[in-house]
Coordinates of C-alpha atoms in Angstrom, one line a residue:
Chain A
M1 CA 101.0 24.8 4.1
K2 CA 100.8 27.0 7.3
R3 CA 100.1 26.3 10.9
I4 CA 97.8 29.0 12.3
T5 CA 96.9 29.3 16.0
I6 CA 93.3 30.0 16.8
E7 CA 90.8 30.1 19.7
E8 CA 89.3 26.9 20.7
R9 CA 85.5 26.8 20.4
P10 CA 84.3 27.1 24.0
W11 CA 81.7 24.4 23.5
W12 CA 83.8 21.8 21.8
Q13 CA 84.1 19.5 24.9
E14 CA 80.4 19.5 25.4
Q15 CA 79.9 18.8 21.7
A16 CA 82.4 16.0 21.8
R17 CA 80.6 14.4 24.8
D18 CA 77.2 14.7 23.1
L19 CA 78.5 13.1 20.0
G20 CA 80.2 10.0 21.3
F21 CA 83.8 11.4 21.1
R22 CA 85.0 10.0 24.4
F23 CA 88.7 9.8 23.6
H24 CA 89.4 13.4 22.9
T25 CA 91.6 13.4 25.9
I26 CA 93.7 10.3 26.5
D27 CA 95.3 9.6 30.0
G28 CA 94.9 13.3 30.8
E29 CA 96.7 14.4 27.7
K30 CA 95.0 16.4 25.0
Y31 CA 94.4 14.3 21.8
W32 CA 92.0 16.4 19.9
D33 CA 93.7 19.8 19.6
E34 CA 91.9 22.8 18.0
S35 CA 94.2 25.4 19.4
A36 CA 95.7 25.5 15.9
Y37 CA 94.8 24.4 12.3
Y38 CA 96.8 23.7 9.2
Q39 CA 96.0 25.7 6.1
F40 CA 96.7 24.1 2.7
S41 CA 96.3 25.5 -0.8
L42 CA 94.0 23.5 -3.1
K43 CA 97.0 22.8 -5.4
Q44 CA 98.9 21.3 -2.4
V45 CA 96.0 19.1 -1.5
E46 CA 95.1 18.0 -5.0
N47 CA 98.6 17.6 -6.6
D48 CA 100.8 16.7 -3.7
I49 CA 98.4 14.6 -1.5
E50 CA 95.3 13.4 -3.4
D51 CA 96.9 12.5 -6.7
V52 CA 99.9 11.0 -5.0
T53 CA 97.7 8.9 -2.7
Q54 CA 95.7 7.7 -5.6
E55 CA 98.8 6.7 -7.6
L56 CA 100.5 5.0 -4.7
H57 CA 97.3 3.1 -3.8
E58 CA 97.2 1.7 -7.3
L59 CA 100.9 0.7 -7.3
A60 CA 100.4 -1.0 -3.9
M61 CA 97.3 -2.9 -5.1
A62 CA 99.2 -4.0 -8.2
L63 CA 101.9 -5.5 -5.9
V64 CA 99.4 -7.7 -4.1
D65 CA 99.1 -9.8 -7.3
E66 CA 102.8 -10.4 -7.3
V67 CA 103.0 -11.2 -3.6
V68 CA 100.3 -13.8 -3.5
A69 CA 102.0 -15.5 -6.5
S70 CA 105.4 -15.6 -4.8
E71 CA 106.3 -17.9 -1.9
Q72 CA 109.5 -15.9 -1.5
K73 CA 107.6 -12.7 -1.0
L74 CA 105.0 -14.2 1.3
E75 CA 107.9 -15.5 3.4
Q76 CA 109.6 -12.1 3.4
L77 CA 106.4 -10.5 4.7
C78 CA 106.4 -13.0 7.6
I79 CA 103.0 -14.4 6.7
P80 CA 102.7 -17.8 8.3
E81 CA 102.9 -20.5 5.6
R82 CA 99.8 -22.3 6.7
H83 CA 97.8 -19.1 6.0
W84 CA 99.2 -18.5 2.5
D85 CA 96.2 -20.0 0.9
L86 CA 93.7 -18.0 3.0
V87 CA 95.5 -14.8 2.0
A88 CA 95.8 -15.7 -1.7
T89 CA 92.2 -17.0 -2.0
S90 CA 90.8 -13.8 -0.4
W91 CA 92.7 -11.8 -3.0
R92 CA 91.8 -14.0 -6.0
Q93 CA 88.1 -13.8 -4.9
R94 CA 88.6 -10.0 -4.7
Q95 CA 87.0 -10.0 -1.3
P96 CA 86.0 -6.3 -0.7
H97 CA 88.1 -3.9 1.3
L98 CA 86.9 -0.8 3.1
Y99 CA 89.6 1.7 3.9
G100 CA 93.2 2.5 4.6
R101 CA 95.4 5.4 5.5
M102 CA 98.8 6.4 4.1
D103 CA 101.2 8.4 6.3
F104 CA 103.3 11.0 4.6
S105 CA 106.2 13.3 5.5
Y106 CA 105.2 16.5 3.8
D107 CA 106.2 20.1 4.3
G108 CA 104.1 21.9 1.7
A109 CA 106.9 22.2 -0.9
A110 CA 108.9 19.0 -1.5
P111 CA 107.2 15.9 -2.7
A112 CA 105.3 14.0 0.0
K113 CA 107.2 10.9 1.0
L114 CA 105.3 7.7 1.9
L115 CA 106.3 6.6 5.4
E116 CA 103.9 3.6 5.6
L117 CA 100.5 2.2 4.8
N118 CA 98.0 1.6 7.5
Y119 CA 95.7 -0.7 5.6
D120 CA 94.4 -3.1 8.2
T121 CA 93.4 -1.3 11.4
P122 CA 93.7 2.5 10.8
T123 CA 92.3 4.7 13.5
S124 CA 91.8 8.5 13.8
L125 CA 88.8 8.0 11.5
Y126 CA 86.1 9.6 13.6
E127 CA 88.1 12.7 14.2
S128 CA 89.1 12.9 10.5
G129 CA 85.8 12.2 8.9
F130 CA 83.4 13.7 11.4
F131 CA 84.7 15.9 14.2
Q132 CA 87.1 18.0 12.1
W133 CA 84.2 18.5 9.6
L134 CA 82.1 19.8 12.4
W135 CA 84.9 22.0 13.6
L136 CA 85.2 23.6 10.1
E137 CA 81.4 24.2 9.9
D138 CA 81.5 26.0 13.2
A139 CA 84.7 27.9 12.3
I140 CA 83.1 29.2 9.1
K141 CA 79.9 30.1 10.8
H142 CA 81.8 32.1 13.5
D143 CA 84.3 33.8 11.0
M144 CA 87.2 32.0 12.6
V145 CA 88.6 30.9 9.2
P146 CA 88.7 32.6 5.8
K147 CA 85.3 32.7 4.0
G148 CA 84.9 29.9 1.5
S149 CA 87.3 27.6 3.4
D150 CA 87.1 23.9 2.5
Q151 CA 88.6 20.7 3.7
F152 CA 89.9 17.6 2.0
N153 CA 87.4 15.3 3.7
S154 CA 84.6 13.4 1.9
L155 CA 85.4 10.4 4.1
Q156 CA 82.0 9.9 5.6
E157 CA 80.2 10.3 2.3
Q158 CA 82.6 7.8 0.7
L159 CA 82.3 5.3 3.5
Q160 CA 78.6 5.4 3.3
S161 CA 78.6 4.7 -0.4
R162 CA 81.2 2.0 0.1
F163 CA 79.1 0.2 2.7
G164 CA 76.3 0.2 0.2
E165 CA 78.5 -1.5 -2.4
L166 CA 79.7 -4.4 -0.2
G167 CA 76.8 -6.6 -1.2
V168 CA 75.9 -7.6 2.4
E169 CA 72.8 -6.8 4.3
R170 CA 74.0 -7.5 7.8
L171 CA 77.4 -6.5 9.2
H172 CA 78.9 -7.1 12.6
F173 CA 81.5 -4.8 14.2
A174 CA 84.2 -5.9 16.6
S175 CA 86.9 -4.3 18.6
V176 CA 88.8 -5.3 21.7
Q177 CA 87.3 -4.7 25.1
N178 CA 88.7 -1.8 27.2
S179 CA 89.7 0.5 24.4
D180 CA 87.6 3.7 24.2
E181 CA 89.5 4.8 21.1
D182 CA 89.0 1.6 19.2
L183 CA 85.4 1.4 20.3
G184 CA 84.8 5.0 19.1
T185 CA 86.2 4.2 15.7
V186 CA 84.1 1.1 15.4
R187 CA 80.9 2.7 16.6
Y188 CA 81.5 5.5 14.0
L189 CA 81.8 2.9 11.2
Q190 CA 78.7 1.1 12.6
D191 CA 76.8 4.3 12.6
I192 CA 77.7 5.0 9.0
A193 CA 76.9 1.5 7.9
S194 CA 73.5 1.8 9.5
Q195 CA 72.9 5.0 7.6
A196 CA 73.7 3.0 4.5
S197 CA 70.7 0.8 5.5
L198 CA 72.8 -2.2 6.7
A199 CA 71.6 -4.1 9.8
T200 CA 74.5 -3.8 12.3
R201 CA 75.5 -5.5 15.5
Y202 CA 78.5 -5.1 17.8
V203 CA 80.5 -7.9 19.4
P204 CA 83.7 -7.6 21.5
M205 CA 86.6 -9.4 19.7
E206 CA 87.1 -11.6 22.7
Q207 CA 83.5 -12.7 22.7
I208 CA 83.3 -14.0 19.2
G209 CA 82.4 -17.6 19.2
F210 CA 83.0 -20.5 16.9
G211 CA 80.9 -23.6 16.3
D212 CA 79.3 -25.6 13.5
G213 CA 81.6 -24.1 10.9
H214 CA 80.4 -20.5 11.7
F215 CA 81.5 -17.6 13.8
W216 CA 78.8 -16.3 16.2
D217 CA 78.3 -13.2 18.3
R218 CA 77.6 -13.2 22.0
E219 CA 73.8 -13.7 21.6
D220 CA 74.6 -16.6 19.2
Q221 CA 73.6 -14.8 16.1
A222 CA 75.6 -16.0 13.1
I223 CA 78.3 -13.6 11.8
D224 CA 78.0 -13.5 8.0
A225 CA 80.2 -10.5 7.6
I226 CA 82.2 -8.5 10.1
F227 CA 84.4 -5.5 10.4
K228 CA 87.1 -6.0 12.9
L229 CA 89.5 -3.4 14.3
Y230 CA 92.0 -6.1 15.1
P231 CA 95.2 -6.9 13.3
W232 CA 95.4 -9.9 11.0
E233 CA 98.8 -10.9 12.2
F234 CA 97.3 -11.3 15.7
M235 CA 94.2 -13.2 14.5
L236 CA 96.2 -15.7 12.5
A237 CA 98.4 -16.4 15.5
E238 CA 95.4 -17.0 17.8
E239 CA 93.3 -20.0 18.6
F240 CA 90.6 -19.3 16.1
G241 CA 93.0 -18.3 13.3
D242 CA 93.0 -21.8 11.8
L243 CA 89.2 -21.8 11.5
I244 CA 88.9 -18.8 9.3
A245 CA 89.7 -20.5 6.0
D246 CA 86.9 -23.0 6.4
S247 CA 84.3 -20.7 7.7
Q248 CA 81.9 -18.7 5.6
T249 CA 82.3 -15.4 7.4
L250 CA 83.4 -12.4 5.3
W251 CA 86.0 -10.3 7.0
L252 CA 86.7 -6.6 6.7
E253 CA 89.4 -5.8 6.1
P254 CA 89.9 -9.1 4.2
P255 CA 92.8 -11.4 4.8
W256 CA 94.8 -10.1 1.8
K257 CA 95.1 -6.7 3.6
I258 CA 97.8 -8.3 5.8
I259 CA 100.1 -7.7 2.7
L260 CA 99.5 -4.0 2.5
A261 CA 99.4 -3.3 6.2
N262 CA 102.9 -4.9 6.4
K263 CA 105.9 -2.7 6.4
G264 CA 107.6 -5.3 4.1
I265 CA 105.5 -3.7 1.3
L266 CA 107.8 -0.7 1.5
P267 CA 111.0 -2.4 0.2
L268 CA 108.8 -4.3 -2.3
L269 CA 107.4 -1.0 -3.6
W270 CA 110.8 0.5 -3.8
Q271 CA 112.2 -2.5 -5.7
A272 CA 109.4 -2.2 -8.2
H273 CA 109.5 1.6 -8.6
K274 CA 113.1 2.7 -7.7
G275 CA 113.5 6.4 -7.7
H276 CA 109.7 7.2 -7.5
P277 CA 109.6 10.8 -6.1
N278 CA 107.1 9.8 -3.4
L279 CA 108.8 6.6 -2.2
L280 CA 111.7 6.3 0.1
E281 CA 114.5 3.9 -0.5
A282 CA 113.8 0.8 1.6
H283 CA 115.2 -2.6 2.2
F284 CA 114.6 -5.6 4.3
D285 CA 116.8 -5.3 7.4
D286 CA 120.0 -7.5 7.2
G287 CA 120.9 -6.9 10.9
S288 CA 123.9 -4.7 10.1
A289 CA 124.4 -1.4 11.9
L290 CA 121.9 1.3 10.9
G291 CA 123.5 4.0 8.9
R292 CA 123.0 7.8 9.5
G293 CA 119.8 9.0 7.9
W294 CA 118.0 5.7 8.2
V295 CA 115.0 4.3 10.1
K296 CA 114.5 0.8 11.3
K297 CA 110.9 -0.4 11.7
P298 CA 109.3 -3.8 12.6
I299 CA 107.4 -5.5 9.8
F300 CA 104.3 -5.5 12.1
S301 CA 104.1 -2.6 14.5
R302 CA 101.7 0.2 15.4
E303 CA 101.9 3.7 16.9
G304 CA 105.6 4.1 16.5
A305 CA 106.5 1.1 18.7
N306 CA 110.0 -0.4 18.3
V307 CA 110.9 2.2 15.7
E308 CA 114.6 3.2 15.7
L309 CA 115.9 6.3 13.9
Y310 CA 119.4 7.5 13.2
L311 CA 119.6 11.1 12.3
P312 CA 122.2 12.5 9.8
D313 CA 123.9 14.3 12.8
G314 CA 124.5 11.0 14.5
Q315 CA 121.7 11.4 17.0
R316 CA 119.7 8.2 17.7
L317 CA 116.1 8.0 18.7
A318 CA 114.3 4.8 19.6
E319 CA 110.8 3.9 20.8
P320 CA 110.4 0.8 23.0
G321 CA 107.6 -1.5 22.4
P322 CA 106.3 -5.1 22.2
Y323 CA 107.0 -5.7 18.5
D324 CA 110.7 -6.7 18.8
D325 CA 110.1 -10.4 18.0
G326 CA 109.9 -10.3 14.2
R327 CA 111.6 -9.1 11.1
F328 CA 112.5 -5.5 10.4
I329 CA 112.9 -3.2 7.4
R330 CA 115.0 -0.1 7.0
Q331 CA 113.9 3.0 5.2
A332 CA 115.7 6.2 4.3
L333 CA 114.8 8.9 6.8
A334 CA 112.4 11.6 5.7
P335 CA 112.2 13.6 9.0
L336 CA 108.8 15.1 9.7
P337 CA 108.8 18.9 9.2
A338 CA 108.5 21.0 12.2
F339 CA 105.8 23.7 12.6
A340 CA 106.1 25.8 15.7
G341 CA 108.1 23.0 17.3
N342 CA 105.6 20.3 16.4
H343 CA 106.4 17.4 14.1
T344 CA 103.6 17.1 11.6
L345 CA 102.4 13.9 10.0
V346 CA 99.9 13.9 7.1
G347 CA 97.5 11.0 7.1
S348 CA 95.8 10.5 3.8
W349 CA 92.7 8.4 3.5
V350 CA 91.6 5.9 0.9
V351 CA 88.1 4.5 1.0
G352 CA 87.5 1.6 -1.4
D353 CA 89.9 2.8 -4.1
V354 CA 89.3 6.5 -3.8
A355 CA 91.7 9.0 -2.1
C356 CA 89.2 11.1 -0.1
G357 CA 90.5 12.8 3.0
M358 CA 93.2 14.0 5.2
G359 CA 94.0 14.1 9.0
I360 CA 96.9 15.8 10.5
R361 CA 98.7 14.7 13.7
E362 CA 101.4 16.4 15.6
D363 CA 103.9 14.9 18.0
S364 CA 106.7 16.6 19.9
S365 CA 109.0 13.8 18.7
L366 CA 110.1 12.8 15.3
I367 CA 108.5 9.4 15.9
T368 CA 104.7 9.8 15.8
K369 CA 103.2 7.8 18.6
D370 CA 99.9 7.3 20.3
S371 CA 100.7 10.5 22.2
A372 CA 100.3 12.5 19.0
R373 CA 97.6 15.2 18.8
F374 CA 95.0 15.5 16.1
V375 CA 94.8 19.0 14.6
P376 CA 92.2 20.0 12.0
H377 CA 93.0 21.5 8.6
I378 CA 91.4 23.7 6.0
I379 CA 91.9 24.4 2.3
S380 CA 92.1 28.1 1.5
E381 CA 94.2 30.1 -0.9
Chain B
M1 CA 83.9 21.2 -2.7
K2 CA 86.3 18.6 -1.3
R3 CA 84.3 17.8 1.8
S4 CA 81.2 15.8 2.6
K5 CA 78.0 17.7 1.9
K6 CA 76.6 16.6 5.2
V7 CA 77.6 14.3 8.0
A8 CA 75.2 12.8 10.5
L9 CA 75.3 10.4 13.4
T10 CA 72.3 8.2 14.2
L11 CA 73.6 5.6 16.7
M12 CA 76.4 7.5 18.4
A13 CA 74.4 10.5 19.2
P14 CA 71.0 9.4 20.5
I15 CA 69.1 12.7 20.9
S16 CA 66.0 10.8 22.0
A17 CA 66.1 7.1 22.7
L18 CA 63.3 5.3 21.0
Y19 CA 61.1 3.4 23.4
I20 CA 59.1 0.6 22.0
A21 CA 56.4 -0.6 24.4
G22 CA 56.6 -4.2 25.5
C23 CA 54.7 -7.0 24.0
S24 CA 51.4 -8.3 25.4
E25 CA 52.9 -11.6 26.8
P26 CA 51.9 -11.6 30.5
P27 CA 54.7 -12.2 33.0
V28 CA 54.5 -15.4 35.2
D29 CA 55.7 -16.3 38.6
A30 CA 59.0 -18.0 39.3
S31 CA 61.5 -18.1 42.2
V32 CA 65.2 -17.5 42.4
Y33 CA 67.3 -19.3 44.9
K34 CA 71.0 -19.3 45.4
S35 CA 71.1 -22.8 46.9
V36 CA 69.1 -25.9 47.9
E37 CA 69.4 -24.8 51.5
Q38 CA 67.8 -21.4 50.8
C39 CA 65.0 -23.1 48.8
A40 CA 64.4 -25.5 51.5
Q41 CA 63.5 -22.7 53.9
F42 CA 60.3 -22.2 51.8
H43 CA 59.6 -25.6 50.1
D44 CA 60.0 -29.3 50.6
R45 CA 63.7 -30.1 50.6
A46 CA 63.4 -33.1 48.2
Q47 CA 61.5 -30.9 45.7
C48 CA 64.3 -28.3 46.0
E49 CA 66.9 -30.9 45.4
S50 CA 65.2 -32.1 42.3
Q51 CA 64.8 -28.6 40.9
F52 CA 68.5 -27.9 41.6
Q53 CA 69.5 -31.1 39.8
Q54 CA 67.3 -30.2 36.8
A55 CA 69.0 -26.7 36.7
K56 CA 72.4 -28.4 36.8
Q57 CA 71.5 -30.6 33.9
V58 CA 70.3 -27.6 31.9
A59 CA 73.5 -25.8 32.8
E60 CA 75.6 -28.5 31.1
Q61 CA 73.8 -27.9 27.8
T62 CA 73.2 -24.2 27.9
A63 CA 76.0 -22.4 29.8
P64 CA 78.2 -20.1 27.8
R65 CA 81.3 -21.9 26.6
Y66 CA 84.9 -20.5 26.5
T67 CA 88.0 -21.9 25.0
S68 CA 90.2 -20.5 27.8
L69 CA 89.8 -20.1 31.5
Q70 CA 91.0 -16.5 31.2
A71 CA 88.3 -15.6 28.7
C72 CA 85.6 -17.1 30.9
E73 CA 87.0 -15.4 34.1
Q74 CA 87.0 -12.1 32.2
D75 CA 83.3 -12.3 32.0
F76 CA 82.4 -14.1 35.3
G77 CA 85.3 -13.3 37.6
A78 CA 88.3 -15.2 39.0
G79 CA 87.4 -18.5 40.5
N80 CA 84.0 -18.6 39.0
C81 CA 84.7 -20.8 36.0
A82 CA 85.5 -24.5 35.6
V83 CA 85.8 -27.3 33.2
P84 CA 82.6 -29.3 33.3
G85 CA 82.5 -33.0 34.3
Q86 CA 85.2 -35.2 32.8
Q87 CA 82.8 -37.0 30.4
Q88 CA 81.5 -33.7 29.0
Y89 CA 85.1 -32.4 28.8
Q90 CA 86.1 -35.3 26.6
Q91 CA 83.2 -34.9 24.3
S92 CA 83.5 -31.2 23.8
G93 CA 87.2 -30.7 23.2
G94 CA 87.7 -28.9 26.5
F95 CA 85.9 -25.7 27.1
F96 CA 85.3 -23.7 30.3
M97 CA 81.9 -22.7 31.7
P98 CA 80.9 -20.3 34.4
M99 CA 79.7 -21.9 37.6
M100 CA 76.1 -21.8 38.4
M101 CA 75.4 -19.1 41.0
G102 CA 71.8 -19.9 41.6
F103 CA 68.7 -21.3 39.9
M104 CA 65.3 -20.3 38.8
A105 CA 62.5 -22.7 39.7
G106 CA 59.3 -22.5 37.7
Q107 CA 57.4 -25.7 37.6
M108 CA 57.4 -26.5 41.4
L109 CA 55.2 -23.5 42.1
S110 CA 52.2 -24.5 39.9
G111 CA 52.2 -28.2 39.7
G112 CA 54.2 -28.5 36.4
R113 CA 52.0 -26.2 34.4
N114 CA 54.3 -23.3 34.7
P115 CA 55.7 -22.3 31.3
V116 CA 59.0 -21.3 32.9
Q117 CA 61.6 -24.1 32.7
T118 CA 63.8 -24.6 35.7
Q119 CA 67.2 -23.4 34.8
P120 CA 70.6 -22.2 36.1
L121 CA 71.4 -18.6 36.8
Y122 CA 74.8 -16.8 36.5
R123 CA 76.3 -13.5 37.7
S124 CA 78.7 -11.6 35.5
K125 CA 81.8 -9.9 36.7
D126 CA 80.7 -6.5 35.6
D127 CA 77.2 -6.7 37.2
P128 CA 77.7 -9.1 40.1
N129 CA 74.4 -8.3 41.8
T130 CA 72.1 -9.4 39.0
Y131 CA 71.1 -13.0 38.3
R132 CA 71.1 -13.8 34.6
T133 CA 70.1 -16.7 32.4
A134 CA 72.6 -18.6 30.2
Q135 CA 71.3 -16.4 27.4
N136 CA 72.5 -13.3 29.4
V137 CA 68.9 -12.2 30.2
P138 CA 68.7 -10.4 33.6
V139 CA 66.2 -12.0 35.8
S140 CA 66.4 -10.4 39.2
R141 CA 68.7 -8.5 41.6
G142 CA 68.2 -10.8 44.4
E143 CA 66.7 -14.1 45.6
G144 CA 63.0 -14.7 46.1
P145 CA 59.8 -14.5 43.9
V146 CA 60.2 -13.0 40.5
K147 CA 58.0 -12.2 37.5
V148 CA 59.4 -13.2 34.1
R149 CA 58.1 -13.4 30.5
P150 CA 58.4 -17.1 29.5
S151 CA 59.8 -16.2 26.0
D152 CA 62.6 -14.2 27.6
V153 CA 63.8 -17.1 29.7
K154 CA 63.3 -19.9 27.2
V155 CA 66.1 -22.4 27.6
A156 CA 68.2 -22.7 24.5
P157 CA 71.1 -25.1 23.9
A158 CA 74.5 -23.4 23.7
G159 CA 75.2 -25.6 20.7
V160 CA 78.9 -26.0 20.0
V161 CA 79.9 -22.4 20.2
R162 CA 83.3 -21.8 21.9
R163 CA 84.4 -18.3 22.7
G164 CA 87.6 -16.5 23.5
G165 CA 89.6 -17.7 20.5
F166 CA 90.5 -14.1 19.5
G167 CA 92.0 -11.4 21.5
A168 CA 94.8 -13.2 23.3
Q169 CA 97.4 -10.9 21.8
A170 CA 95.5 -7.8 22.8
A171 CA 96.1 -8.8 26.4
R172 CA 99.8 -8.9 25.8
R173 CA 100.2 -5.9 23.6
T174 CA 98.5 -2.7 24.5
S175 CA 98.2 -1.0 21.1
F176 CA 96.4 -2.4 18.1
G177 CA 94.8 0.5 16.2
G178 CA 97.2 2.6 14.1

């Protein structure tokens, strides 16, 4: 695993604009960054990332069975009691799921360590599945990377075939208003679904209506099935949350994903598989002082918010955020490796139940936040 | 090969937007007024008053409904939403509707044979210069005579749909994707 600096393609901004990639720069800061790429060997990708992702995915899925059968575990994961049935039923009916992303601390040599599962609202999908693919095609064509370079990235192909397997003909897509990034991700999925011959429509999350036992879009079309880029823990706490169980709408991700998107799954995974080389020791937080070499994370949080980190040398790092109102977990620290001063996080994608792609993000801090940059990768010996 | 054999975009990258020519339904005449006073400059005041009342009644049945004032104002602007009449409020479980910003009169112009039903018009926050029907169909950018296709402006009951029951936390917390 190497970080190699390279010339940016002079036309990439124009290409991004033409292809609906509107959030390549966020608040004036570079988000898409092709001034470097990461080079992996095939063995690193297949043995250390792909196989590990596949295995951990299966371990995590097996845990869902145990969680829905245990009131104690549901309570530990802060799932509101009045929604336990909704979550359990969606699992017992095996309501289909679409995708998820695991984040790993990986330096190319030591085993990849699972930091967390993003299994409800993962983003960076468009840049992983589409734009870094285009970058590689261009880079090969213009001799910018070694001949025969490949990429761990069959995301779009897998997504298209997954959409075809869902068993629905019409699918709505929702994201919150005023987020270009979320809209970009959702439009990308909508595009792929439409290529899979589904009829698709978009509705802003805030505009979803309810009446007559159904959810409706803004033109009063019934919502039979919908992909929402909006967290379950929010939905269940909001006004329409109590109506979901009795409606016929099929949600993607399904309600049971609240279990896997929950950082409480990390201590549960550890309890079930103590000493697994790709898992970090983790426990539910008991409120005591954080020891050196440990990280504290909220059960529900996103983009590094409210994460507190205590380095072995005694240095403390903390990110502020709005997720300070719930339970926390603590996890042994696996500091992100540094490449040319950048802390590198490997995001590994699962579509359906297949590990099928990778996206690399870099942050100047050990805590990966929404300020992180997306950097493309190649596979080459 | 560990990457997709091909990737394509069809909706996000519209190289050429498809234009499908309109249907053969002929447009008919109607008029847009912002108030009874404005209407009365051109027509009999009593007739204007009756058209306005008709539009108001239609509004109670067709206006978009929201479960919170905030959600309604997000679409229609601060101060432009209200709880409808108390009786309606009791029946409906309490929803908010945008206020009528004008009305479209159809029947008064052709002795009742006009296929355009008189109805309320609204103006949304993001496009405040355009009058729209309760179904969000743009009708005109100002008051006066307009041509509309009757099927576009057909009055449809709003049913019991309430909106704005999701998204409250997004307003409080800024990041949701991960």
